Coordinates of C-alpha atoms and ligand atoms in Angstrom, one line a residue:
Chain S
X11 CA -145.3 44.3 5.4
X12 CA -143.9 46.7 2.8
X13 CA -146.8 48.2 0.9
X14 CA -146.2 49.0 -2.7
X15 CA -148.4 51.6 -4.3
X16 CA -146.6 51.5 -7.6
X17 CA -148.5 50.6 -10.8
X18 CA -147.3 49.8 -14.3
X19 CA -148.8 52.2 -16.8
X20 CA -148.1 51.7 -20.5
X21 CA -144.8 50.0 -19.7
X22 CA -143.7 52.7 -17.2
X23 CA -143.6 52.4 -13.5
X24 CA -145.7 55.1 -11.6
X25 CA -144.7 55.3 -7.9
X26 CA -148.4 55.6 -7.1
X27 CA -151.6 55.4 -9.1
X28 CA -152.2 59.0 -8.4
X29 CA -151.9 61.3 -11.5
X30 CA -152.5 65.1 -11.2
X31 CA -155.1 66.1 -13.7
X32 CA -154.9 68.7 -16.4
X33 CA -155.9 72.2 -15.4
X34 CA -155.4 71.8 -11.7
X35 CA -151.6 71.5 -11.7
X36 CA -150.8 74.6 -13.9
X37 CA -147.5 73.9 -15.7
X38 CA -146.4 72.3 -12.4
X39 CA -144.1 75.1 -11.1
X40 CA -146.7 76.7 -8.7
X41 CA -147.9 73.4 -7.3
X42 CA -144.5 71.7 -6.7
X43 CA -143.9 73.5 -3.4
X44 CA -147.0 71.8 -2.0
X45 CA -146.2 68.3 -3.2
X46 CA -144.5 65.3 -1.8
X47 CA -143.1 63.9 -5.1
X48 CA -143.2 60.3 -3.8
X49 CA -147.0 60.5 -3.6
X50 CA -147.5 61.4 -7.2
X51 CA -147.2 58.9 -10.1
X52 CA -147.5 61.5 -12.8
X53 CA -148.4 65.1 -13.4
X54 CA -150.4 66.4 -16.3
X55 CA -149.9 70.0 -17.6
X56 CA -152.7 72.4 -18.3
X57 CA -154.0 71.7 -21.8
X58 CA -151.6 73.4 -24.3
X59 CA -152.9 74.7 -27.6
X60 CA -151.1 75.8 -30.8
X61 CA -151.8 79.5 -30.2
X62 CA -151.9 81.2 -26.8
X63 CA -155.4 81.5 -25.4
X64 CA -156.4 84.1 -23.0
X65 CA -159.5 82.2 -21.8
X66 CA -163.0 83.2 -20.9
X67 CA -164.0 86.4 -19.1
X68 CA -164.5 86.2 -15.3
X69 CA -166.1 84.8 -13.3
X70 CA -164.4 81.6 -14.2
X71 CA -165.0 79.4 -11.2
X72 CA -168.0 79.0 -8.9
X73 CA -168.8 76.6 -6.1
X74 CA -172.3 75.1 -6.3
X75 CA -173.8 72.7 -3.8
X76 CA -171.5 69.7 -3.8
X77 CA -169.5 70.7 -6.9
X78 CA -167.4 73.3 -8.8
X79 CA -168.2 74.8 -12.1
X80 CA -165.3 76.2 -14.1
X81 CA -165.2 78.2 -17.3
X82 CA -161.5 78.8 -17.7
X83 CA -161.7 78.5 -21.4
X84 CA -158.4 76.7 -21.9
X85 CA -156.4 79.8 -20.9
X86 CA -152.8 78.8 -21.7
X87 CA -149.6 80.3 -23.0
X88 CA -149.5 78.3 -26.2
X89 CA -147.1 75.6 -27.2
X90 CA -144.2 77.8 -28.3
X91 CA -144.0 79.7 -24.9
X92 CA -144.6 76.4 -23.1
X93 CA -141.6 74.8 -24.7
X94 CA -139.5 77.9 -24.1
X95 CA -140.5 78.8 -20.6
X96 CA -141.9 75.8 -18.8
X97 CA -140.9 72.5 -20.4
X98 CA -137.3 72.3 -19.1
X99 CA -138.3 72.6 -15.4
X100 CA -141.2 70.2 -15.9
X101 CA -138.9 67.6 -17.4
X102 CA -136.7 67.7 -14.3
X103 CA -139.5 66.5 -12.0
X104 CA -139.2 63.0 -10.6
X105 CA -142.7 61.8 -11.5
X106 CA -143.8 60.9 -15.0
X107 CA -144.9 63.8 -17.2
X108 CA -148.0 64.0 -19.2
X109 CA -148.4 66.9 -21.6
X110 CA -152.1 67.6 -22.4
X111 CA -152.7 69.0 -25.8
X112 CA -155.9 70.5 -27.3
X113 CA -156.7 71.6 -30.8
X114 CA -159.3 74.1 -31.9
X115 CA -159.3 72.1 -35.1
X116 CA -158.6 68.4 -35.7
X117 CA -155.4 69.2 -37.6
X118 CA -153.8 70.9 -34.7
X119 CA -153.4 67.7 -32.6
X120 CA -150.7 66.2 -34.9
X121 CA -149.1 69.6 -35.3
X122 CA -148.8 69.9 -31.5
X123 CA -147.5 66.4 -31.1
X124 CA -144.9 67.0 -33.8
X125 CA -143.7 70.2 -32.0
X126 CA -143.3 68.3 -28.8
X127 CA -141.8 65.2 -30.3
X128 CA -138.1 66.1 -29.8
X129 CA -138.6 66.4 -26.0
X130 CA -138.2 62.8 -25.1
X131 CA -138.4 63.4 -21.4
X132 CA -142.2 63.7 -21.9
X133 CA -143.7 60.3 -21.0
X134 CA -147.2 60.6 -22.5
X135 CA -149.4 62.9 -24.4
X136 CA -153.0 63.4 -23.4
X137 CA -155.4 64.5 -26.1
X138 CA -158.0 66.7 -24.6
X139 CA -161.0 65.8 -26.8
X140 CA -163.5 66.9 -24.2
X141 CA -163.1 70.5 -23.0
X142 CA -166.6 71.8 -22.2
X143 CA -165.5 75.5 -22.4
X144 CA -164.9 76.1 -26.1
X145 CA -167.3 77.8 -28.5
X146 CA -167.4 74.7 -30.7
X147 CA -170.9 73.2 -31.0
X148 CA -169.8 69.6 -30.4
X149 CA -167.0 68.2 -28.4
X150 CA -164.5 66.0 -30.4
X151 CA -165.3 63.3 -27.8
X152 CA -168.9 63.3 -28.9
X153 CA -168.0 62.2 -32.4
X154 CA -166.4 58.7 -32.5
X155 CA -165.3 59.2 -36.1
X156 CA -163.5 62.4 -35.3
X157 CA -161.8 60.9 -32.3
X158 CA -160.6 58.0 -34.5
X159 CA -159.2 60.4 -37.1
X160 CA -157.5 62.8 -34.6
X161 CA -155.8 59.9 -32.8
X162 CA -154.8 58.1 -35.9
X163 CA -153.2 61.3 -37.4
X164 CA -151.5 62.2 -34.1
X165 CA -150.2 58.6 -33.6
X166 CA -148.4 58.8 -36.9
X167 CA -146.2 61.7 -35.7
X168 CA -146.1 61.1 -31.9
X169 CA -143.2 59.2 -30.3
X170 CA -145.2 59.2 -27.1
X171 CA -148.0 56.9 -26.1
X172 CA -151.4 58.7 -26.4
X173 CA -154.1 59.0 -23.8
X174 CA -157.5 60.1 -25.0
X175 CA -159.4 62.2 -22.5
X176 CA -163.1 61.7 -22.9
X177 CA -166.3 63.5 -22.0
X178 CA -169.2 62.1 -19.9
X179 CA -171.7 63.8 -22.2
X180 CA -172.0 61.1 -24.8
X181 CA -174.8 58.7 -25.8
X182 CA -172.6 55.6 -25.7
X183 CA -169.2 55.8 -24.1
X184 CA -168.4 52.3 -25.5
X185 CA -168.6 53.5 -29.0
X186 CA -166.3 56.4 -28.3
X187 CA -163.8 54.2 -26.5
X188 CA -163.7 51.7 -29.3
X189 CA -163.2 54.4 -31.9
X190 CA -160.3 55.8 -29.8
X191 CA -158.8 52.3 -29.6
X192 CA -159.2 51.7 -33.3
X193 CA -157.4 55.1 -33.9
X194 CA -154.5 53.8 -31.9
X195 CA -155.0 55.3 -28.4
X196 CA -152.8 53.7 -25.8
X197 CA -155.0 54.6 -22.9
X198 CA -158.2 56.4 -22.0
X199 CA -158.9 59.0 -19.4
X200 CA -162.5 59.2 -18.1
X201 CA -163.7 61.9 -17.5
X202 CA -163.5 65.6 -18.2
X203 CA -165.9 67.9 -16.5
X204 CA -169.6 67.8 -17.4
X205 CA -171.1 70.7 -19.4
X206 CA -173.6 72.5 -17.2
X207 CA -175.0 76.0 -16.4
X208 CA -175.7 77.9 -13.2
X209 CA -177.1 81.3 -12.2
X210 CA -174.7 82.6 -9.5
X211 CA -176.6 85.9 -9.0
X212 CA -179.9 87.3 -10.2
X213 CA -179.8 86.9 -14.0
X214 CA -176.1 86.2 -14.1
X215 CA -175.2 82.8 -15.6
X216 CA -172.1 80.8 -16.0
X217 CA -171.8 78.0 -18.5
X218 CA -169.0 75.7 -17.7
X219 CA -167.8 72.3 -16.6
X220 CA -169.0 70.6 -13.4
X221 CA -166.3 68.8 -11.4
X222 CA -165.9 67.5 -7.9
X223 CA -167.9 64.9 -5.9
X224 CA -170.9 64.5 -8.2
X225 CA -168.7 63.2 -11.0
X226 CA -167.5 60.2 -9.1
X227 CA -170.6 57.9 -9.5
X228 CA -170.9 59.1 -13.1
X229 CA -167.3 58.3 -13.9
X230 CA -167.4 55.0 -12.2
X231 CA -170.4 53.9 -14.3
X232 CA -168.7 55.0 -17.5
X233 CA -165.5 53.2 -16.5
X234 CA -167.4 50.0 -15.8
X235 CA -169.1 50.2 -19.2
X236 CA -165.9 51.0 -21.0
X237 CA -164.0 48.2 -19.3
X238 CA -166.5 45.7 -20.8
X239 CA -165.4 46.6 -24.3
X240 CA -161.7 47.3 -24.1
X241 CA -158.6 46.2 -22.3
X242 CA -156.8 49.5 -22.8
X243 CA -155.5 51.0 -19.5
X244 CA -158.1 53.4 -18.1
X245 CA -157.4 56.5 -15.9
X246 CA -160.3 57.2 -13.6
X247 CA -161.0 60.9 -13.0
X248 CA -163.8 62.6 -11.2
X249 CA -164.5 63.5 -7.6
X250 CA -161.6 61.8 -5.9
X251 CA -161.0 63.3 -2.5
X252 CA -159.8 60.3 -0.5
X253 CA -157.9 57.0 -0.7
X254 CA -161.1 55.0 -0.6
X255 CA -162.4 56.7 -3.8
X256 CA -159.4 55.2 -5.6
X257 CA -160.3 51.7 -4.5
X258 CA -163.8 52.2 -6.0
X259 CA -162.2 53.3 -9.2
X260 CA -160.0 50.2 -9.3
X261 CA -163.0 48.0 -8.6
X262 CA -164.9 49.6 -11.5
X263 CA -162.0 48.8 -13.8
X264 CA -159.5 51.7 -13.7
X265 CA -155.8 51.2 -13.7
X266 CA -154.8 54.5 -12.2
X267 CA -156.7 57.7 -11.3
X268 CA -156.3 61.4 -11.5
X269 CA -157.0 64.1 -9.0
X270 CA -158.8 67.3 -10.2
X271 CA -160.7 69.7 -8.0
X272 CA -159.3 68.3 -4.8
X273 CA -156.1 70.1 -5.6
X274 CA -157.8 73.5 -5.6
X275 CA -158.9 72.9 -2.0
X276 CA -155.9 71.0 -0.8
X277 CA -152.8 71.3 -3.0
X278 CA -151.0 68.8 -0.7
X279 CA -153.7 66.2 -1.1
X280 CA -151.7 63.6 -2.9
X281 CA -149.6 62.8 0.1
X282 CA -152.7 62.3 2.4
X283 CA -154.4 60.3 -0.3
X284 CA -151.4 58.0 -0.8
X285 CA -151.2 57.5 2.9
X286 CA -154.9 56.6 3.1
X287 CA -154.5 54.2 0.3
X288 CA -151.6 52.5 2.1
X289 CA -153.7 52.2 5.3
X290 CA -156.6 50.6 3.3
X291 CA -154.3 48.1 1.8
X292 CA -152.7 47.3 5.1
X293 CA -156.0 46.8 6.9
X294 CA -157.2 44.6 4.1
X295 CA -154.1 42.5 4.3
X296 CA -152.9 43.4 0.8
X297 CA -149.5 44.6 -0.1
X298 CA -150.3 46.0 -3.5
X299 CA -153.1 47.5 -5.6
X300 CA -153.2 44.6 -8.0
X301 CA -155.5 42.8 -5.5
X302 CA -158.2 45.3 -6.3
X303 CA -157.8 45.1 -10.0
X304 CA -157.4 41.5 -11.0
X305 CA -159.9 41.9 -13.8
X306 CA -158.1 44.8 -15.4
X307 CA -154.9 43.0 -16.4
X308 CA -152.7 45.3 -14.3
Chain D
X2 CA -147.2 78.0 2.9
X3 CA -149.9 75.8 4.4
X4 CA -150.7 76.3 8.0
X5 CA -152.9 74.8 10.7
X6 CA -153.5 77.8 13.0
X7 CA -155.3 78.1 16.3
X8 CA -158.1 80.6 16.5
X9 CA -157.5 83.0 19.4
X10 CA -160.6 85.1 18.8
X11 CA -163.6 85.3 16.5
X12 CA -165.4 88.4 17.7
X13 CA -168.6 89.9 16.3
X14 CA -168.2 93.6 15.8
X15 CA -171.9 93.9 14.8
X16 CA -174.3 91.3 13.4
X17 CA -172.5 91.0 10.0
X18 CA -168.9 91.9 10.7
X19 CA -166.3 89.8 12.5
X20 CA -162.7 90.0 13.6
X21 CA -160.8 86.7 13.4
X22 CA -157.6 86.4 15.3
X23 CA -155.1 83.6 14.6
X24 CA -151.9 82.6 16.3
X25 CA -149.1 82.0 13.8
X26 CA -145.8 80.2 14.4
X27 CA -142.5 82.1 14.2
X28 CA -141.9 80.5 10.9
X29 CA -144.9 82.2 9.4
X30 CA -143.5 84.7 6.8
X31 CA -144.1 88.3 7.8
X32 CA -147.0 89.3 5.6
X33 CA -147.1 92.6 3.6
X34 CA -150.1 94.9 3.3
X35 CA -152.3 93.7 0.5
X36 CA -151.5 90.1 0.9
X37 CA -154.2 87.6 1.7
X38 CA -154.8 84.2 3.3
X39 CA -156.8 81.5 1.7
X40 CA -158.9 79.8 4.4
X41 CA -160.3 76.3 4.3
X42 CA -163.7 76.8 5.8
X43 CA -164.8 73.2 6.0
X44 CA -164.7 69.8 4.4
X45 CA -165.9 68.4 1.1
X46 CA -168.5 67.9 -0.1
X47 CA -169.9 71.0 1.8
X48 CA -166.9 73.2 1.1
X49 CA -164.9 72.6 -2.1
X50 CA -163.1 75.9 -2.4
X51 CA -161.2 78.0 0.1
X52 CA -162.2 81.6 0.7
X53 CA -159.7 84.5 0.4
X54 CA -159.4 87.2 3.0
X55 CA -157.0 90.1 3.3
X56 CA -154.7 90.3 6.2
X57 CA -156.2 93.1 8.5
X58 CA -153.2 93.2 10.8
X59 CA -150.1 91.4 11.8
X60 CA -148.6 91.7 15.3
X61 CA -145.1 90.2 14.9
X62 CA -144.4 90.2 18.7
X63 CA -147.6 88.5 19.7
X64 CA -147.3 86.4 16.5
X65 CA -150.9 87.1 15.5
X66 CA -152.7 87.8 12.3
X67 CA -156.2 89.3 12.1
X68 CA -158.8 89.0 9.5
X69 CA -161.8 91.3 9.3
X70 CA -164.7 89.8 7.4
X71 CA -168.3 90.4 6.5
X72 CA -170.9 87.6 6.3
X73 CA -172.1 87.5 2.7
X74 CA -172.8 83.8 2.1
X75 CA -172.3 80.2 3.3
X76 CA -168.6 80.3 3.8
X77 CA -168.4 83.5 5.8
X78 CA -171.4 82.3 7.8
X79 CA -169.6 79.1 8.7
X80 CA -166.5 81.0 9.5
X81 CA -168.4 83.2 11.9
X82 CA -169.5 80.1 13.8
X83 CA -165.9 78.9 14.5
X84 CA -164.8 79.0 18.1
X85 CA -161.8 80.1 20.0
X86 CA -159.2 77.3 20.3
X87 CA -160.5 75.6 17.1
X88 CA -157.9 74.9 14.4
X89 CA -158.1 76.5 11.0
X90 CA -156.2 75.6 7.9
X91 CA -155.0 78.3 5.6
X92 CA -152.5 79.0 2.8
X93 CA -150.6 82.2 3.0
X94 CA -149.5 84.9 3.0
X95 CA -150.3 85.0 -0.7
X96 CA -150.3 87.6 -3.5
X97 CA -148.5 90.8 -4.4
X98 CA -148.6 93.6 -1.8
X99 CA -149.1 97.4 -2.1
X100 CA -146.1 99.5 -3.0
X101 CA -144.9 102.7 -1.4
X102 CA -141.7 104.5 -0.6
X103 CA -140.7 107.4 1.6
X104 CA -141.9 109.9 -1.0
X105 CA -145.4 108.6 -1.0
X106 CA -148.1 110.8 0.5
X107 CA -151.0 108.4 0.6
X108 CA -154.8 108.6 0.7
X109 CA -156.4 105.2 1.6
X110 CA -160.0 104.9 0.2
X111 CA -162.0 101.8 1.2
X112 CA -165.6 100.7 1.0
X113 CA -167.1 98.2 3.5
X114 CA -165.1 95.1 4.1
X115 CA -162.5 96.6 1.6
X116 CA -161.1 98.5 4.5
X117 CA -159.3 95.3 5.6
X118 CA -156.0 95.5 3.6
X119 CA -156.0 99.3 4.0
X120 CA -156.0 99.0 7.8
X121 CA -152.9 96.9 7.6
X122 CA -151.4 99.3 5.1
X123 CA -152.1 102.2 7.5
X124 CA -150.3 100.4 10.3
X125 CA -147.3 99.5 8.3
X126 CA -147.0 103.0 6.8
X127 CA -147.1 104.6 10.2
X128 CA -144.2 102.4 11.2
X129 CA -142.2 104.0 8.4
X130 CA -143.2 107.5 9.6
X131 CA -145.9 108.0 7.0
X132 CA -149.3 109.2 8.3
X133 CA -151.8 108.4 5.5
X134 CA -155.1 110.3 4.9
X135 CA -158.0 107.9 5.1
X136 CA -161.5 108.0 3.6
X137 CA -163.8 105.0 4.5
X138 CA -167.3 104.6 3.3
X139 CA -169.9 102.2 4.8
X140 CA -173.6 101.5 4.4
X141 CA -174.7 102.9 7.7
X142 CA -173.5 103.9 11.2
X143 CA -173.6 100.3 12.5
X144 CA -171.0 99.2 10.0
X145 CA -168.5 102.0 10.8
X146 CA -166.1 99.9 12.8
X147 CA -162.5 100.7 13.8
X148 CA -162.8 104.5 13.2
X149 CA -161.0 105.1 16.5
X150 CA -157.8 103.5 15.1
X151 CA -157.2 106.4 12.7
X152 CA -155.9 109.9 13.5
X153 CA -159.2 112.0 13.5
X154 CA -157.5 115.0 11.8
X155 CA -156.8 112.9 8.7
X156 CA -159.8 110.6 8.7
X157 CA -163.0 111.1 6.7
X158 CA -166.0 108.9 7.1
X159 CA -169.0 108.5 4.9
X160 CA -172.2 106.4 5.0
X161 CA -174.7 105.8 2.2
X162 CA -177.6 106.7 4.5
X163 CA -175.9 109.6 6.2
X164 CA -176.3 108.0 9.7
X165 CA -172.6 108.7 10.4
X166 CA -170.0 111.0 8.8
X167 CA -170.9 112.5 5.4
X168 CA -173.8 111.2 3.5
X169 CA -173.2 109.5 0.1
X170 CA -171.1 107.0 -1.8
X171 CA -167.5 107.0 -0.9
X172 CA -166.6 108.0 -4.5
X173 CA -168.9 111.0 -4.3
X174 CA -167.4 112.1 -1.0
X175 CA -164.0 111.7 -2.5
X176 CA -164.9 113.9 -5.5
X177 CA -166.3 116.6 -3.1
X178 CA -163.1 116.7 -1.1
X179 CA -160.6 116.6 -4.0
X180 CA -159.8 120.4 -3.6
X181 CA -158.6 119.6 -0.1
X182 CA -156.4 116.7 -1.2
X183 CA -154.9 118.5 -4.2
X184 CA -151.3 119.4 -3.5
X185 CA -151.3 117.2 -0.4
X186 CA -151.4 113.6 -1.5
X187 CA -149.7 111.9 -4.5
X188 CA -151.1 108.4 -4.4
X189 CA -154.4 106.7 -3.7
X190 CA -154.6 103.1 -2.4
X191 CA -158.0 101.5 -2.6
X192 CA -159.9 98.2 -2.1
X193 CA -163.5 97.4 -2.7
X194 CA -166.0 96.5 -5.4
X195 CA -164.7 96.7 -9.0
X196 CA -167.1 99.5 -9.9
X197 CA -165.9 101.6 -7.0
X198 CA -162.2 101.0 -7.9
X199 CA -162.9 102.1 -11.5
X200 CA -164.4 105.4 -10.3
X201 CA -161.5 106.0 -8.0
X202 CA -159.1 105.3 -10.8
X203 CA -160.8 107.9 -12.9
X204 CA -160.6 110.5 -10.2
X205 CA -156.9 109.7 -9.6
X206 CA -156.1 109.9 -13.2
X207 CA -157.8 113.3 -13.6
X208 CA -155.8 114.6 -10.6
X209 CA -152.6 112.9 -11.7
X210 CA -152.4 110.9 -8.5
X211 CA -150.8 107.4 -8.7
X212 CA -153.3 104.7 -7.8
X213 CA -153.1 101.1 -6.6
X214 CA -156.2 99.0 -6.3
X215 CA -156.9 95.7 -4.7
X216 CA -159.5 93.3 -6.1
X217 CA -161.8 91.1 -4.1
X218 CA -162.9 88.6 -6.8
X219 CA -163.9 85.0 -6.1
X220 CA -161.0 82.6 -6.3
X221 CA -160.2 78.9 -6.9
X222 CA -156.8 77.6 -5.9
X223 CA -155.4 81.0 -4.7
X224 CA -151.9 79.9 -5.6
X225 CA -151.8 80.6 -9.3
X226 CA -152.5 77.1 -10.8
X227 CA -156.1 77.2 -12.0
X228 CA -156.5 80.6 -13.8
X229 CA -159.8 81.0 -12.0
X230 CA -159.4 84.5 -10.6
X231 CA -158.4 86.8 -13.5
X232 CA -158.9 90.5 -14.1
X233 CA -158.4 92.0 -17.6
X234 CA -155.4 94.2 -17.8
X235 CA -153.9 96.1 -20.8
X236 CA -151.5 93.1 -21.2
X237 CA -154.3 90.5 -21.1
X238 CA -155.8 88.6 -18.2
X239 CA -153.8 88.5 -15.0
X240 CA -154.3 86.3 -12.0
X241 CA -155.6 88.2 -8.9
X242 CA -154.0 85.6 -6.6
X243 CA -150.5 85.9 -8.1
X244 CA -149.9 89.1 -10.0
X245 CA -152.6 90.7 -7.7
X246 CA -154.7 91.3 -5.7
X247 CA -153.0 94.7 -5.8
X248 CA -152.5 96.2 -9.3
X249 CA -151.4 99.6 -10.6
X250 CA -154.8 101.0 -11.6
X251 CA -153.4 102.3 -14.9
X252 CA -152.7 98.7 -15.9
X253 CA -156.3 97.6 -15.7
X254 CA -158.4 97.3 -18.8
X255 CA -161.6 98.8 -17.2
X256 CA -164.8 98.0 -19.0
Ligands
FAD7 C1 -157.8 89.0 -2.3 C2 -159.2 89.0 -1.6 C3 -159.3 89.5 -0.3 C4 -160.5 89.5 0.3 N1 -160.5 90.1 1.6 C5 -161.7 90.1 2.3 C6 -161.7 90.6 3.6 O1 -160.7 91.0 4.1 N2 -162.9 90.5 4.3 C7 -164.0 90.0 3.7 O2 -165.1 90.1 4.3 N3 -164.0 89.6 2.4 C8 -162.9 89.6 1.7 N4 -162.9 89.0 0.4 C9 -164.1 88.5 -0.1 C10 -164.4 87.1 0.4 O3 -163.4 86.2 -0.1 C11 -165.8 86.6 0.1 O4 -166.7 87.5 0.7 C12 -166.0 85.2 0.5 O5 -165.2 84.3 -0.3 C13 -167.5 84.9 0.3 O6 -167.7 83.5 0.7 P1 -169.1 83.0 1.1 O7 -169.0 81.5 1.1 O8 -169.6 83.6 2.3 O9 -170.0 83.5 -0.1 P2 -170.6 82.7 -1.3 O10 -171.8 82.0 -0.8 O11 -169.5 81.9 -2.0 O12 -171.0 83.9 -2.3 C14 -171.9 84.9 -1.9 C15 -172.7 85.3 -3.1 O13 -171.9 85.5 -4.3 C16 -172.2 84.7 -5.4 N5 -171.0 84.2 -6.0 C17 -170.4 83.0 -5.8 N6 -169.3 82.9 -6.6 C18 -169.3 84.0 -7.4 C19 -168.4 84.4 -8.4 N7 -167.4 83.7 -8.8 N8 -168.7 85.6 -9.0 C20 -169.7 86.4 -8.6 N9 -170.6 86.0 -7.6 C21 -170.4 84.8 -7.0 C22 -173.0 83.6 -4.7 O14 -173.9 83.1 -5.6 C23 -173.6 84.2 -3.5 O15 -174.8 84.8 -3.8 C24 -161.7 89.0 -0.3 C25 -161.6 88.5 -1.5 C26 -160.3 88.5 -2.2 C27 -160.2 87.9 -3.6
FMN8 C1 -160.2 74.7 -12.9 C2 -160.2 73.5 -13.8 C3 -159.5 73.5 -15.0 C4 -159.5 72.4 -15.8 N1 -158.8 72.5 -17.0 C5 -158.6 71.3 -17.7 C6 -157.8 71.3 -18.9 O1 -157.2 72.3 -19.3 N2 -157.8 70.2 -19.6 C7 -158.4 69.0 -19.3 O2 -158.3 68.0 -19.9 N3 -159.2 69.0 -18.2 C8 -159.3 70.1 -17.4 N4 -160.1 70.1 -16.3 C9 -160.8 68.9 -15.9 C10 -160.1 68.0 -14.9 O3 -158.9 67.6 -15.4 C11 -160.9 66.8 -14.5 O4 -161.1 66.0 -15.6 C12 -162.3 67.2 -13.9 O5 -162.2 68.3 -13.1 C13 -162.9 66.0 -13.1 O6 -162.1 65.7 -12.0 P1 -162.4 66.2 -10.5 O7 -163.9 65.9 -10.2 O8 -161.5 65.5 -9.7 O9 -162.2 67.7 -10.5 C14 -160.2 71.2 -15.4 C15 -160.9 71.2 -14.2 C16 -160.9 72.3 -13.4 C17 -161.6 72.3 -12.1
FES9 S1 -157.3 81.3 -7.9 FE1 -156.3 79.8 -9.1 S2 -155.1 81.0 -10.3 FE2 -155.9 82.4 -9.0

């Protein structure tokens, strides 16, 4: 039986439901040598901002029991250098391309979208409304009204479908999801890393975002809740290390998934995970993922 | 760049220092001194990040690499428990190596486990007919491993407690012996804690020696994608795993 891992996402065919998350794939060039392109449905760039950002002082990444805390601080080369130096090679890749954009201010999202709009090889824009490593008091994703406004204004100028990336640190995810939908978001990505703090040596603290295995149950719960109020496609993100994790995400209501921290440990993970997914389907007697996602309108 | 290698030895040199030997296939790119391997110690959720280790030596005929490590935490502890014949997954060789040419008259200054890349550098320099001066500093006599591998007439040893070699911090011993090195050496190569590297750079600058330093910071991916491993340079943050771990010390924006 030929097993088909492909999924339809916003009218485009992804060869697998596996998306590489923002921040763990760089601008793609350094990761590509490790990847089997057939195992990856789409790749997301590091979040790109209007101005280059040098990021936070080190240490920036620490392993804590069961998880990883990062405080990269959205270090990136800025949109102009990204377009000049990285975009052409990104657009040659066989998988779908998602460019993640982040604004220090609300107005920067549409500006970024406009600057990228002529590069039609980009498949989707992801709005990072949820980076935990900025000095801003509140995340955009914690303010439904702000999300609505940002998405609405970006939608006006963007030729690309918009994915809103949300934070787990909210009182009611449903409210945020609905605001994004009303603003015109085409899909939602749940979740970014969770704002936390640790002491890694006596008196030395790191404030950053928690990612890795502990995020999975949190994300599943948020996806399940979000699925109750919207039929938008959902990308499930958080703690995916194996094919079986993806099945759980589909059961909770996701339409595809993205891999984060696992790529730091195992840059070649997508091939293994796609293989595991195929084996699970084969042993369950299914030939495609739609069997696990009948409720999500895949 | 990703390899599953067989452990051919994992020998304690004293209670806290080990020498790991790995068999590499003929396709393994010959590493350069200063480069490192990024070792997968265990499986998630116990181990979520690899651990970086300098290459301590490479024997191309026997197709073997060695890693010299000190137990400092969970990962290095688990590494010390691995047995001969077990497989280990690593990425490498990674990073930017040390630079020298036939005109280089080197002094290698290392502290503790920071001697690892300098040992490899010493071996490779000797192959090109250069016999480096060496100054290694350790905590105490028990830690002073591998001293017999260096020519005694060009080897200086220090320990913090004075139980072997000269007593004092390696940087203080270096300062004391500067008159001896003046007019002899023209470049210092160093690896160790950041504070030590900064002091060594100050000395090198004063004496107008060139200086390359190798950093030992914690890392994420090790292959340049996460920006997790940076050091501040005069041109902004640079990645230790790609642009480093070896940097021209003049480039660093020391705090
Ligand atoms: C290029 C390079 C080469 C290296 N070469 C060698 C070598 O040849 N031999 C060798 O012995 N070691 C080497 N190291 C250091 C080695 O990688 C570390 O000792 C090892 O990763 C420690 O792992 P662990 O799990 O034992 O310690 P951990 O348990 O991870 O950490 C030990 C302690 O440090 C604290 N800590 C954890 N993360 C951070 C952080 N980001 N910043 C500050 N403190 C933190 C922890 O809280 C803990 O107390 C090298 C490092 C680099 C970057
Ligand atoms: C080192 C690192 C950098 C990240 N950078 C970004 C980023 O730039 N933009 C973004 O939207 N998410 C970023 N993330 C969050 C991930 O995309 C992902 O949402 C999160 O890590 C949860 O997934 P995981 O548990 O699989 O890691 C980053 C995560 C890590 C570990
Ligand atoms: S450790 Fe990821 S960029 Fe260096």
